[in-house]
CSV table of C-alpha atoms and ligand atoms in Angstrom, one decimal:
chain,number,residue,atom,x,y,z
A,1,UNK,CA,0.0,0.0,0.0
A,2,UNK,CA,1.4,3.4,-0.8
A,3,UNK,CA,0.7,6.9,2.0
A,4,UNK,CA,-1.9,7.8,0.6
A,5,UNK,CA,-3.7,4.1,1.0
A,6,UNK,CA,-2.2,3.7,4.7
A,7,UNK,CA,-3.4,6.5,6.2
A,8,UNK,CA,-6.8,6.1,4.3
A,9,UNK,CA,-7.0,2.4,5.8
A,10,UNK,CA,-5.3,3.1,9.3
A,11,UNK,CA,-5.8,7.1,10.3
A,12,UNK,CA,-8.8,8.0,12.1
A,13,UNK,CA,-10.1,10.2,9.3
A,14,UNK,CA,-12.0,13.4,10.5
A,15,UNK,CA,-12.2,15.4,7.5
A,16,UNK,CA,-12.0,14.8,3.4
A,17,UNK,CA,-8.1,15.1,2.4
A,18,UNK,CA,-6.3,16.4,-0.8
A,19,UNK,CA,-4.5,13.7,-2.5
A,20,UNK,CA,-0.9,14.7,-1.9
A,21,UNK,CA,2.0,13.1,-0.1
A,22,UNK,CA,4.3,15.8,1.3
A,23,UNK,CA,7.6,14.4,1.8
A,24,UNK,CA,9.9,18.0,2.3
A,25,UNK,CA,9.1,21.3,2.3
A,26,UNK,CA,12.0,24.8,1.7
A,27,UNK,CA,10.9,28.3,1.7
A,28,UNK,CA,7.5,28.8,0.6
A,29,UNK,CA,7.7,25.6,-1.6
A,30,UNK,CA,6.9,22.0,-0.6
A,31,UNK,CA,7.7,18.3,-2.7
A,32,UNK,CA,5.7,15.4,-3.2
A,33,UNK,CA,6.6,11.7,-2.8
A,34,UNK,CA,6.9,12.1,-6.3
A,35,UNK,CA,9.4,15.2,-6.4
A,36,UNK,CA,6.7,17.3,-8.1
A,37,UNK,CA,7.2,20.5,-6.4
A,38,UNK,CA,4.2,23.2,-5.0
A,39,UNK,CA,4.3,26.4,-4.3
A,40,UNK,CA,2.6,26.8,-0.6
A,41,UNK,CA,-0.2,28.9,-0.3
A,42,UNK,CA,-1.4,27.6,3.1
A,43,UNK,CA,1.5,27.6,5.3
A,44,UNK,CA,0.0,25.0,7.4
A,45,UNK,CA,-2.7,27.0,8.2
A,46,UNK,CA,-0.5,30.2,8.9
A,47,UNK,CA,1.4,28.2,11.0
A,48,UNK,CA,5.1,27.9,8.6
A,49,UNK,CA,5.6,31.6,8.9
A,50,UNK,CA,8.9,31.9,8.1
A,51,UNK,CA,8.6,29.3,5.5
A,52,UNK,CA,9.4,25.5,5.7
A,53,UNK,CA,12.8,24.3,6.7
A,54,UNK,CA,13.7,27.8,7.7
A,55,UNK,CA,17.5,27.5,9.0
A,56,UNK,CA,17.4,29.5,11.9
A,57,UNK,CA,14.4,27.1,13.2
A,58,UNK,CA,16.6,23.7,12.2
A,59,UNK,CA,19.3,24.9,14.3
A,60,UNK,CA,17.5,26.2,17.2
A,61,UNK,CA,15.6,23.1,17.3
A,62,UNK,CA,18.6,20.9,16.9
A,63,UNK,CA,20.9,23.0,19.6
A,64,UNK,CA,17.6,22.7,22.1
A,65,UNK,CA,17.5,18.9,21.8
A,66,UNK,CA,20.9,18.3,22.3
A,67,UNK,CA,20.5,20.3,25.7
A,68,UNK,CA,17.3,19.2,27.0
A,69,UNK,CA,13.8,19.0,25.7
A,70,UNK,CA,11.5,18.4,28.8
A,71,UNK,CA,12.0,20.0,32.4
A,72,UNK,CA,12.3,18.0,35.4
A,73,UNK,CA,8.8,18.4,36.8
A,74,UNK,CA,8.1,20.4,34.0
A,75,UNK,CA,6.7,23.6,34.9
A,76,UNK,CA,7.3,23.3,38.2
A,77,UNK,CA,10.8,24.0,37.7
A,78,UNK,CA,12.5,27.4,35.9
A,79,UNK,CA,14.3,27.6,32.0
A,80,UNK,CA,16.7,29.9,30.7
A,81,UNK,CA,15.4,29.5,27.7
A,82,UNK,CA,11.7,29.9,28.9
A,83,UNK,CA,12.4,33.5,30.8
A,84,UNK,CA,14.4,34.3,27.9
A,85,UNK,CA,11.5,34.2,25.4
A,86,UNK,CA,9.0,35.7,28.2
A,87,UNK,CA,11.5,38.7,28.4
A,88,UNK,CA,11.7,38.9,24.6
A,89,UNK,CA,7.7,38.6,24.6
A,90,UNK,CA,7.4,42.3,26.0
A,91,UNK,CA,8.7,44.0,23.5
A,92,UNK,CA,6.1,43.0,21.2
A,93,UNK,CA,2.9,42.5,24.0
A,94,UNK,CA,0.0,45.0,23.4
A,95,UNK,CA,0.2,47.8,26.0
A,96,UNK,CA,-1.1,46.6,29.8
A,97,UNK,CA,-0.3,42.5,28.7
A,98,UNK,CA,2.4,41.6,31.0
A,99,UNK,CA,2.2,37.7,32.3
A,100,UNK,CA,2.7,34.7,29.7
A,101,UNK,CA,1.3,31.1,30.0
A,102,UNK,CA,2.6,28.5,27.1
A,103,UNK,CA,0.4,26.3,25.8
A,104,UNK,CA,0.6,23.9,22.9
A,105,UNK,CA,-2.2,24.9,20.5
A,106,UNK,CA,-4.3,27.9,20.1
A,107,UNK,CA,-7.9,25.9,21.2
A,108,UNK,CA,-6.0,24.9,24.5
A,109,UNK,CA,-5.2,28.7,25.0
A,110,UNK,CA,-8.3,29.5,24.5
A,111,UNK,CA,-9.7,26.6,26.4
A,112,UNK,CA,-7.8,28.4,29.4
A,113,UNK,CA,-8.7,32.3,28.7
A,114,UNK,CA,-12.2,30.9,28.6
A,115,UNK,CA,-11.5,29.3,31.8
A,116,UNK,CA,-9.7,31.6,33.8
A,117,UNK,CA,-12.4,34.6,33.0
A,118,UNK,CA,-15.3,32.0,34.1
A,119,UNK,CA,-13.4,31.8,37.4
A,120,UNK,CA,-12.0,35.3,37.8
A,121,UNK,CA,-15.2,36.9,37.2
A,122,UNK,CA,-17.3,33.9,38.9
A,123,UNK,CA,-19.7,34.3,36.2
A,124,UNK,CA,-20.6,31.7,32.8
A,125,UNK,CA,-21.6,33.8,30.2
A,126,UNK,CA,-19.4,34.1,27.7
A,127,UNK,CA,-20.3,36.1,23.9
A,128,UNK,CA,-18.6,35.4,21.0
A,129,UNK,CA,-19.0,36.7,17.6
A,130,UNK,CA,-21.2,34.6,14.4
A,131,UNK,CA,-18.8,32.9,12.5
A,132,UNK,CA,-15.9,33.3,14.3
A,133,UNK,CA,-13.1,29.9,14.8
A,134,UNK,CA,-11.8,29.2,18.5
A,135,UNK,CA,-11.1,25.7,18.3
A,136,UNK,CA,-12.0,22.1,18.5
A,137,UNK,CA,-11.9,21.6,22.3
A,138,UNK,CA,-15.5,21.3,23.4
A,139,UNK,CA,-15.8,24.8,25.3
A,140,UNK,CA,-13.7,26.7,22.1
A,141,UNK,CA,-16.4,24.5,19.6
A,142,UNK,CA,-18.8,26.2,21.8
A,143,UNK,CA,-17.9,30.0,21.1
A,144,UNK,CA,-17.1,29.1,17.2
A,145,UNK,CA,-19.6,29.3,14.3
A,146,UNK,CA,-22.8,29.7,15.6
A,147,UNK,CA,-24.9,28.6,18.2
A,148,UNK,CA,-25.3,25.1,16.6
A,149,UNK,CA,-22.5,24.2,16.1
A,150,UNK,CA,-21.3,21.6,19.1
A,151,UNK,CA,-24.8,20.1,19.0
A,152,UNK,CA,-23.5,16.8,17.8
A,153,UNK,CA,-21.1,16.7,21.2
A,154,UNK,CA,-24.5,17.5,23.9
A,155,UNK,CA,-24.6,18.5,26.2
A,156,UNK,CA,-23.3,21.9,25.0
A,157,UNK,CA,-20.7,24.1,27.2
A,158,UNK,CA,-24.1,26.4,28.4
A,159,UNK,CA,-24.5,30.3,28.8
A,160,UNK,CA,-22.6,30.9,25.5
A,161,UNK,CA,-24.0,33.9,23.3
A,162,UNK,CA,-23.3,34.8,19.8
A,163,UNK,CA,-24.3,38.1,18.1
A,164,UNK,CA,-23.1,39.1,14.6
A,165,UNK,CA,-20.2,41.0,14.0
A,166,UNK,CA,-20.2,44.3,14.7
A,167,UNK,CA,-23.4,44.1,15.8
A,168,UNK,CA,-23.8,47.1,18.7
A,169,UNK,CA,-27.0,46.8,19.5
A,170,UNK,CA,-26.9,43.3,20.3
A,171,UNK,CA,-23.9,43.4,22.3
A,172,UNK,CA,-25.2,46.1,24.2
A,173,UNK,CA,-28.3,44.3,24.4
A,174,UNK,CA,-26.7,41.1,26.3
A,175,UNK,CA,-24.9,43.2,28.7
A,176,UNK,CA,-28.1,44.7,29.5
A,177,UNK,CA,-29.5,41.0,30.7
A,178,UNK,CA,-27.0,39.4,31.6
A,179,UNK,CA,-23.8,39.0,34.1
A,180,UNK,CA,-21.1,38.6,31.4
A,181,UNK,CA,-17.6,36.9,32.0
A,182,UNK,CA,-16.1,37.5,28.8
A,183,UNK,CA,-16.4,38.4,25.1
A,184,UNK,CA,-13.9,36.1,22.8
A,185,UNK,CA,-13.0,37.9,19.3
A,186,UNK,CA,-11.1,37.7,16.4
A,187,UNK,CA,-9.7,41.4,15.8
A,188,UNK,CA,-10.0,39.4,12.1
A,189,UNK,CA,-11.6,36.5,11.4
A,190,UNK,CA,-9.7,34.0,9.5
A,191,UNK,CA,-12.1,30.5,9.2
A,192,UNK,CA,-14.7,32.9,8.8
A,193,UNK,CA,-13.3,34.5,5.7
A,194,UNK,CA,-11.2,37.0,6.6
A,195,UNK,CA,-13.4,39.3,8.1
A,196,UNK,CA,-11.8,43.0,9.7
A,197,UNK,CA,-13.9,44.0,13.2
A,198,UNK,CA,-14.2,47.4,12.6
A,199,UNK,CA,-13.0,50.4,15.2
A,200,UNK,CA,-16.0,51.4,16.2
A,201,UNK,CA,-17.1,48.1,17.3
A,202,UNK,CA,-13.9,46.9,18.9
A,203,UNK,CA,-14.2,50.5,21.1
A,204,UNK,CA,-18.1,49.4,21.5
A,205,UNK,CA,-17.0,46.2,22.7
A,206,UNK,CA,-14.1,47.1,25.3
A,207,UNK,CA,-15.9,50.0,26.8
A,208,UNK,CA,-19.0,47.4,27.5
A,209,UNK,CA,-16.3,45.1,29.1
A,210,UNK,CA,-14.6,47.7,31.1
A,211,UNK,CA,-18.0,49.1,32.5
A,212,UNK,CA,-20.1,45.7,33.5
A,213,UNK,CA,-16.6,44.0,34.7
A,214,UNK,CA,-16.6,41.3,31.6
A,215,UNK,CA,-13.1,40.7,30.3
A,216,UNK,CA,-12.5,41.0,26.7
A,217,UNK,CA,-10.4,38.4,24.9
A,218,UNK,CA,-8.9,38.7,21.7
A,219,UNK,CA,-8.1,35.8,20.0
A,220,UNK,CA,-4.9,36.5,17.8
A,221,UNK,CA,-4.0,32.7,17.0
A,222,UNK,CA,-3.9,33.3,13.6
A,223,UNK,CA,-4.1,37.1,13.1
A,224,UNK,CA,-1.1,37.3,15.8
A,225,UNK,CA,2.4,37.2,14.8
A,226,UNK,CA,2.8,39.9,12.1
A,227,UNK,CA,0.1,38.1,9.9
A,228,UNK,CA,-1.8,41.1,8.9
A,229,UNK,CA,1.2,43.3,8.8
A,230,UNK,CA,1.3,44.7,12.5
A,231,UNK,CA,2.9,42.3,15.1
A,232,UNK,CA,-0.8,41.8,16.6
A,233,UNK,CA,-4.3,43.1,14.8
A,234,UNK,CA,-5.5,44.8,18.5
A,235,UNK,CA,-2.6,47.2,17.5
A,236,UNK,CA,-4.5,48.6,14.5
A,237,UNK,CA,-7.9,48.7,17.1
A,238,UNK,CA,-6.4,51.1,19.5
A,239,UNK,CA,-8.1,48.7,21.9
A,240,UNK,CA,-6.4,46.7,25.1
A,241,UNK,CA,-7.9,43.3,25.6
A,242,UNK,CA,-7.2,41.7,28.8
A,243,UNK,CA,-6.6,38.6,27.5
A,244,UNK,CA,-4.6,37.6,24.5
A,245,UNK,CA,-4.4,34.1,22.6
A,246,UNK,CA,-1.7,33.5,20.4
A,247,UNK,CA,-0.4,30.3,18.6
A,248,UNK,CA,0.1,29.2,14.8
A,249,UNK,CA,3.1,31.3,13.8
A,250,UNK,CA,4.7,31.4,17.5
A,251,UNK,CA,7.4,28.8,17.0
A,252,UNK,CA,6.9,28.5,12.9
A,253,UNK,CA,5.7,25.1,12.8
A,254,UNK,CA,6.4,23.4,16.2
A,255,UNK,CA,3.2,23.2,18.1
A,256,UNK,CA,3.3,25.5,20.7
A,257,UNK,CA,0.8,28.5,21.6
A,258,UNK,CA,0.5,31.3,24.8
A,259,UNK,CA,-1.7,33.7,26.3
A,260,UNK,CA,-1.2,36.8,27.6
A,261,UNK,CA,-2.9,38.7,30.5
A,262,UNK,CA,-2.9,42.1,32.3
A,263,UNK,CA,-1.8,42.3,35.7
A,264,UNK,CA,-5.1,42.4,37.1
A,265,UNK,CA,-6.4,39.4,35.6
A,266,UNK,CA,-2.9,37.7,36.7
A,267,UNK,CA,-3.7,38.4,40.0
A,268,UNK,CA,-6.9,36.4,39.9
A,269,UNK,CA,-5.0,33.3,39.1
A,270,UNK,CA,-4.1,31.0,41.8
A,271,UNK,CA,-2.1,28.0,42.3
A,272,UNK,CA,-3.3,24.8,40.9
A,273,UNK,CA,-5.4,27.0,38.1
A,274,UNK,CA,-3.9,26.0,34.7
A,275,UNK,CA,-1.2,24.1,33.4
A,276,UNK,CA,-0.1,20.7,31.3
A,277,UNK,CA,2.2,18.4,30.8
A,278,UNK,CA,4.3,20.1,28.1
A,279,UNK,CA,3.4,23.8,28.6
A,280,UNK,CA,6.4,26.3,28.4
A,281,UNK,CA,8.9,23.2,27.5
A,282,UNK,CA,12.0,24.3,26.5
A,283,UNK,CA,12.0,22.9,22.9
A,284,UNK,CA,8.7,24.9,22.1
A,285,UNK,CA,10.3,28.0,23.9
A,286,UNK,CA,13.5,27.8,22.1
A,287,UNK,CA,11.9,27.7,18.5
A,288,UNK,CA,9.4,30.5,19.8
A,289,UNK,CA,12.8,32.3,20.5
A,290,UNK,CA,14.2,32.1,17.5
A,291,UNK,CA,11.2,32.8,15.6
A,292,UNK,CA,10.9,35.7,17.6
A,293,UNK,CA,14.0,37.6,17.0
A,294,UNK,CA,13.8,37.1,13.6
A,295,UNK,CA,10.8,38.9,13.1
A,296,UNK,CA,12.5,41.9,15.3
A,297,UNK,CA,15.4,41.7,13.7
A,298,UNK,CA,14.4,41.5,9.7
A,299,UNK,CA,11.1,43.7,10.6
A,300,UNK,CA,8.7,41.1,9.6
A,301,UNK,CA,5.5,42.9,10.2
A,302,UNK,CA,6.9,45.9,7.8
A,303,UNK,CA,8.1,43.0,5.2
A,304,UNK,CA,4.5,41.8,5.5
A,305,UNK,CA,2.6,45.1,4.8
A,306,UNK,CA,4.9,45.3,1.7
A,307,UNK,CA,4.3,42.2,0.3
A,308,UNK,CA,0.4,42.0,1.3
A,309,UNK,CA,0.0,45.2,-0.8
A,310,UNK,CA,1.6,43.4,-3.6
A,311,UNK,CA,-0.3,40.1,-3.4
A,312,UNK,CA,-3.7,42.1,-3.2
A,313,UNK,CA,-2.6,44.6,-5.8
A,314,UNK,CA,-1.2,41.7,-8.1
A,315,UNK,CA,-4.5,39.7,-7.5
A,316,UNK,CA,-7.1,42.6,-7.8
A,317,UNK,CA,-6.2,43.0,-11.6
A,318,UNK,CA,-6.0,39.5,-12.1
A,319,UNK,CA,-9.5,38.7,-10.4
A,320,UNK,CA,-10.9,41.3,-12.8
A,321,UNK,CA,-11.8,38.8,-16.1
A,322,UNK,CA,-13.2,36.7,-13.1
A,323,UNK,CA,-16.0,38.8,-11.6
A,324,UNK,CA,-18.6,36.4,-12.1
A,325,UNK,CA,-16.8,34.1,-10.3
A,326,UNK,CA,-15.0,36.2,-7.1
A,327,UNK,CA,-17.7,38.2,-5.9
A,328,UNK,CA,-15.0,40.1,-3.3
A,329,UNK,CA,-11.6,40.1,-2.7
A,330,UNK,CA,-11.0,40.9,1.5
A,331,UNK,CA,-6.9,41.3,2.4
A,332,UNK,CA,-5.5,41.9,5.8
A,333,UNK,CA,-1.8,42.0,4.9
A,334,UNK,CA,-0.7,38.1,4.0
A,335,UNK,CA,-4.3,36.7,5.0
A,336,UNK,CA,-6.4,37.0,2.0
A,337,UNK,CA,-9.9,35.9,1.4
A,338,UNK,CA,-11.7,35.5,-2.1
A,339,UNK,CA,-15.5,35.1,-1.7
A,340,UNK,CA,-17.0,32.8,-4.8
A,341,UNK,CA,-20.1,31.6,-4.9
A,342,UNK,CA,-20.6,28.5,-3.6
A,343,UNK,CA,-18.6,25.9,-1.7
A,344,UNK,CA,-18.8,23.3,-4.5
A,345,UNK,CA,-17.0,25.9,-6.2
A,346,UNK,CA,-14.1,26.3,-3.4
A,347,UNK,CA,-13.6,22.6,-3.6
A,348,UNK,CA,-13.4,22.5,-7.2
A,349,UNK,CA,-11.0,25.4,-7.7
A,350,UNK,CA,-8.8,23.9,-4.8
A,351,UNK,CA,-8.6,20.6,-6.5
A,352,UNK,CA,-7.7,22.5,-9.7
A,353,UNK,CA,-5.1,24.8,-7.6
A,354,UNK,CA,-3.5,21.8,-6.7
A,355,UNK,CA,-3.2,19.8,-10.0
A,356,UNK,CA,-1.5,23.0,-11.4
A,357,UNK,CA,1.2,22.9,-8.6
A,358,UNK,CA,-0.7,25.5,-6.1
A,359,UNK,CA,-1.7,25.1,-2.3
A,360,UNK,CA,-4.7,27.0,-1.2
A,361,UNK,CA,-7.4,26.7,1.7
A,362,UNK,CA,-10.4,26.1,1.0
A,363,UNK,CA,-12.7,28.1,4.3
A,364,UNK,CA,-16.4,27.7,5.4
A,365,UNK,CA,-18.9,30.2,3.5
A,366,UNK,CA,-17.9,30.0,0.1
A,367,UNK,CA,-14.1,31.3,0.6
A,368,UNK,CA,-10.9,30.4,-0.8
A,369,UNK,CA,-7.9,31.7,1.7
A,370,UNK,CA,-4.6,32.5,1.2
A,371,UNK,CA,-2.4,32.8,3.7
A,372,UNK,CA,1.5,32.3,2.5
A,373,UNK,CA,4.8,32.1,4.2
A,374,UNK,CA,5.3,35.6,5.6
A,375,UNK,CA,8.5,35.5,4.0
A,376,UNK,CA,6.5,35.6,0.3
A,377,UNK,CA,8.9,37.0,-2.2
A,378,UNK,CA,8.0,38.7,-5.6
A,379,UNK,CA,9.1,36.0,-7.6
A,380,UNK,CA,6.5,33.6,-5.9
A,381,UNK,CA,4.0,36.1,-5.8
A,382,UNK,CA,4.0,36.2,-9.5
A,383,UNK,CA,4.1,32.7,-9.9
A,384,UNK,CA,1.2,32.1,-7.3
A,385,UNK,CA,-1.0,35.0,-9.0
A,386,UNK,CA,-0.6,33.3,-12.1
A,387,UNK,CA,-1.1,30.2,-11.0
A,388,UNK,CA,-4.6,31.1,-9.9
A,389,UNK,CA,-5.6,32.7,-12.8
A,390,UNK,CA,-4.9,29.6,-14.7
A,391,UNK,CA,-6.7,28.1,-12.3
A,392,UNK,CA,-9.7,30.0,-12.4
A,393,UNK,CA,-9.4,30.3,-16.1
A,394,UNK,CA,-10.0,26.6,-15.8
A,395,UNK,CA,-13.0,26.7,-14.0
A,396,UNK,CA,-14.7,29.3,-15.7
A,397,UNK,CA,-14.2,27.1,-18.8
A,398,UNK,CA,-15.6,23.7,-17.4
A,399,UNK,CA,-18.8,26.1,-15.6
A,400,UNK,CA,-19.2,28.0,-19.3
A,401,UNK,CA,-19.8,24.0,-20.7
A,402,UNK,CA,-21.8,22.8,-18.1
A,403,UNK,CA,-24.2,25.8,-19.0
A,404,UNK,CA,-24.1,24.9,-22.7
A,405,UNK,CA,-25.0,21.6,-21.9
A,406,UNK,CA,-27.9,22.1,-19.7
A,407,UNK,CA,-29.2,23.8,-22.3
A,408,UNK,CA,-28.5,22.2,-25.5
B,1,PLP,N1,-8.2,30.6,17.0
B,1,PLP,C1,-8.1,30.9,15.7
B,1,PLP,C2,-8.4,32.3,15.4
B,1,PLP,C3,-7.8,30.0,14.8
B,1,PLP,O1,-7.7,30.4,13.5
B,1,PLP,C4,-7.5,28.7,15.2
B,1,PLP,C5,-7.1,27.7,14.2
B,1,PLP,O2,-7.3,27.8,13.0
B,1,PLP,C6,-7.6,28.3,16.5
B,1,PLP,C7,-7.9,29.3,17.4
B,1,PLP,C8,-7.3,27.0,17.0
B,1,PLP,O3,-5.9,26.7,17.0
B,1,PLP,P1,-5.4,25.3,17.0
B,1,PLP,O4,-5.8,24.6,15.7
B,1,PLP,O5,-3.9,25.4,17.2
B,1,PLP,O6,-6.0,24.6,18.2
């Protein structure tokens, strides 16, 4: 049996996969079993930030294994390279976010902010915005999509609320009846399809919190990390959550995730409160590191503004012949959303994106994502614009003779 047959007949298959073995991955390129080589358009889910393979995340990986991988007692003992990174974090924390918990995903951090405001506020409701993506632990699955959408895992986490985005009235509304605990957002949605919460709302929201004693978490797992071209989306909000989730690009492709808090909510955490197995191990930490200071020290975030500019510039007039198929193009710096029709239509141009060498995402609602290595050149920019049109140039063609022969 070959991978693909394996993992079909042994893997505990959760979702519908894309028939392609990756064997290696360099840069913002990965190979098949095969040697036939993609450009990457998905970076793991925004996770490869800095591309695959990137050599200053080989080496810090290798130099942290040869020293040691696990604490004794894990976090119950201290790491150099663990207070390094936490003293490295506060250059880049939003104002008032001081104290850092590792985790190793971004559902288990917000599995924990979730937590921690239920208990700090002693109170259960928790809102959360239509459409929005938190995770696959059962209380994050609560607070994502829509109201219905852990009813196949009953009984639901209760008291969760969901109002549309940027929805005033109904936020204010829910305050008005209810004890809040928290308020979980995405400054910009990403599984939702790219979606920007705008000012107004963001100020709406955090003056709500501040006034009815509800703590306002923003969940930056996958706008975090210079993604849209600031080091976090809150910056661009002028807003200060109290609780920050972060994850994906953190440690460039080793699992590993954090939250932030402000002093106040740290000192509502007690002893015994949170923690795991492998949280804040020194492996995760080190890669974090490393991905960290190269971000300060080649200015990522600017890097990313630049090249987002030219990805949506470069894919604005190529949409253009295609307007019957992309209703909208939506860009936040290297996390791009193109809104087709249907979702049949998102498969099919996914499958066709991938027979012609390109790796997209196909996301709920009808939307194709983009989210590249932040390290996206020109060169592959060109290549991956192209790459789509051909793409879509394909579909257009195989929709135009479907027409013709429903109606011949
Ligand atoms: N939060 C956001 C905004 C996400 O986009 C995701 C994953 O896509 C998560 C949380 C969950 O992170 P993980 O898959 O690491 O658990």
């Amino acid at each position: 049996m070959n991978t693909i047959a394996i993992e079909d007949s042994f893997g505990l298959s959760t979702c519908s996969k894309q028939a392609i073995a990756v064997e290696r991955g360099a840069g913002s390129y990965v190979w098949d079993e095969q040697g036939r080589r993609y450009l990457d358009f998905t970076s793991g889910w925004g996770v490869t930030a800095l591309g695959h393979a990137h050599p200053v995340i080989v080496s810090a990986i290798n130099a942290q294994a040869a020293k040691i991988m696990q604490n004794p007692n894990s976090g119950f003992t201290y790491s150099p390279v663990r207070s390094r990174l936490l003293q490295k974090m506060q250059q880049v924390l939003p104002t008032g976010l001081k104290r850092v918990f590792f985790a190793n995903s971004g559902a288990e951090a917000n599995d924990a902010a979730i937590k921690l405001a239920r208990k700090i506020t002693g109170r259960s409701v928790v809102i959360a915005i239509s459409g929005s993506f938190h995770g696959r632990t059962l209380s994050t699955l609560s607070v994502s999509g829509g109201p219905d959408n852990a009813a196949r895992y009953l009984p639901k986490v209760p008291d969760n609320m969901f109002i549309a985005l940027d929805d005033e009235d109904a936020l204010a509304q829910i305050f008005s009846q209810h004890a809040v605990a928290a308020v979980i957002i995405e400054p910009v949605q990403g599984e939702g399809g790219v979606r920007v919460v705008s000012r107004q709302f963001f100020h709406a929201l955090e003056n709500l919190c501040k006034h009815n004693g509800a703590l306002l978490i923003a969940d930056e797992v996958q706008s975090g990390y210079c993604r849209t071209g600031s080091f976090f989306a809150v910056e661009n909000t002028g807003v200060s959550p109290d609780i920050l989730t972060m994850g994906k690009g953190i440690a460039g492709g080793f699992p590993f995730a954090a939250f932030a808090v402000t002093d106040a909510v740290a000192r509502g955490v007690e002893k015994g409160d949170h923690g795991g197995t492998y949280c804040g191990n020194p492996l995760g930490c080190a890669v974090a590191e490393a991905v960290l200071a190269y971000m300060l020290n080649h200015d990522v975030g600017q890097q990313v503004q630049v090249s987002g500019r030219l990805l949506s510039g470069a894919l604005k007039a190529a949409l253009k012949p295609f307007s019957g198929l992309v209703k909208e193009l939506r860009c936040a710096g290297l996390l791009i959303g193109l809104q087709l029709g249907s979702d049949e239509q998102v498969q099919r141009l996914t499958q066709i994106c991938l027979d012609n060498g390109l790796l997209v995402t196909p996301t709920r609602n009808a939307v194709l994502r983009i989210i590249p290595s932040l390290l996206l050149n020109e060169q592959e920019i060109e290549e991956g614009v192209t790459l789509l049109q051909h793409s879509l140039t394909q579909l257009q063609n195989e929709q135009n003779l479907s027409v013709q022969a429903k109606t011949a």
